[in-house]
Amino acid sequence: MEIESTTAKEAQPRSYWRWSKTDFFPEQSFQNWSTYKTAITESGLRLKDRFLNRSTDTYELNVLRKQSENSLNRCLTWWDLIWLSFGSVVGTGIFVLTGEEAHNHAGSAIVISYAISGLSVLLSVFCYTEFAVEVPVAGGSFSYLRIELGDFVAFIAAGNILLEAVVGAAGLARSWTSYFATIINRNPDSLRIHISSFAEGYNMLDPISVVVLLITNTIAMLGTRGASKLNWIASLVSVALIVFIIMAGFVKGSPDNITPFVQYGAGGVFQAAAVLFWAYTGFDMVATMAEETKKPEKDIPIGLIGSMSMITVVYCLMSLSLSMMQKYNEIDVNAAFSVAFQSVGMKWAKYLVAAGALKGMTTGLLVGGLGQARYTTQIARSHMIPPWFALVHPKTGTPVNAALLVTICSACVALFSSLDVLSSVSSLSTLFIFVLMAVALIVRRYYGRDNVTSKVDLCKLGFFLFMIIGSSIGTSVYYNRNANGWIGHIITIPLWVLGNLGIMIFLPQQHFPKVWGVPLVPWLPSLSIGLNLFLIGSLGYEAFVRFAICTLVMLAYYLFCGLHATYDIAHQKQDDLIGKTCTDK
């Protein structure tokens, strides 16, 4: 009777809203202070174990999903993915950063900066697409890196993914405030609260951005299908606006405004391209929707590659249109398109553009909220952060807890930090993850598990990757220190070529994608590595300092918390498996 009562109790579904310690820290290491002290003393051994551990496609697809207790709803098609990508990307950068980068770094050559960023992004999109088709899970790049490069690298990526999510949403929300102020004929900073005692860059409080974040993320929490429909209907308005901006810019603008074309030199073009990369980052959020896609093998390639190719062309045409309407040194850094139309006598158009930009930013926040929560969900499923954030709500079919985490953090950052601070940090984090993704794809193609690849071939692969990455870093450093020099490139570029030839000639390919794969491997992934590292090198010193500080904070958390949680879960599963095997015998 007692056994039946216990069984019935266990069969009852647990409440979604629960707050016990075991929901946040169920692992053995966190049971009490004694177990935690033991875990800390074993940190070196555990770090070695986690550093060498690699997940599998099956584990990410099947085992980790159970951590959420309820399933995400499979409700999206290629049509949804295209518009989710469009809604996420268009508005995130073109209305936010174009004016700032054209005015300060690229001048009229901002169109070239967008083309460079677009090419680099397309190479990364290829890598994401191959992974997403074969491993359609909510974790996106986190899961892919965990499979190919191991737990430790995946954690570093996870920290940067969360950093990108928080910073990206915060920056976009603050830009929403600037454009809203323009609509009501006020200075872009007039709706912010100035605190003179705070440091520069953190002294303009923005409560409106907090409200916008709360509203858009609440919609995302209520249901994926409903949010998707709202997004693609709203995005049709963006299409009409974009056609208007391009046509009006070419009709009202003047070719004289784009001469001389490269006002700040090639260095300025690349520096702008590194920051404008942020304008394309929405696509990686769309990749996290793979678990909710009906037919990943068909829908993901069409949705991702098709949308990003189209968006690259759109960005180039829109930035050229802006440059033709107004001289680069007259472009407003906060509300570029609205002020540009006002300068050519179309005062009424500035309100249309500002309203359209607000729409684009709003859908960008909406789709970003969807993707960011799913990244967080998969990270929590692995126990790198508390598994409470992995729970999927039984009614909405969405990860409400994960969405709350990202929303609250984004709102806190948006309240204090200025746009220039946020964009540089986000760009470096994104570029870093894209480099890792390209490396992971090469490893996936040329490294076989279970001793399929010999130790000799593994050493060869490591050596050739070192040549590719090292030569790419060398090219970036040499160019940024001596933009007019060429002697260093005679060394670095041939080394890059030799690294790729070495992989092709001396290593057999171990994995062949069944449905869709990146063409010209290892050349295209290696080109992605080179371009992304080159763009990283174009960022300012402050971006590296902020990135380093954030990384140190991530490592501190990992050593004191994430390391021990993932170690316990991995070995607990092994022990359970051994126990089950013994019982069966």
XYZ file of C-alpha atoms in Angstrom, residues 49 64 130 155 175 193 238 263 333 346 349 416 445 499 516 527 531 566 572:
19
model
C 38.058 15.130 -17.482
C 19.374 16.315 -22.936
C 25.272 21.842 -41.838
C 31.389 26.513 -21.924
C 18.356 52.289 -29.936
C 18.220 60.280 -17.355
C 9.668 46.331 -43.264
C 37.303 58.814 -46.770
C 25.009 58.812 -35.476
C 11.334 64.913 -47.091
C 9.528 60.665 -44.436
C 23.029 51.812 -17.824
C 34.706 16.338 -41.220
C 47.475 24.457 -43.853
C 23.303 19.306 -46.821
C 38.235 31.397 -45.063
C 37.880 36.691 -42.123
C 28.740 18.931 -15.423
C 26.243 10.021 -12.510
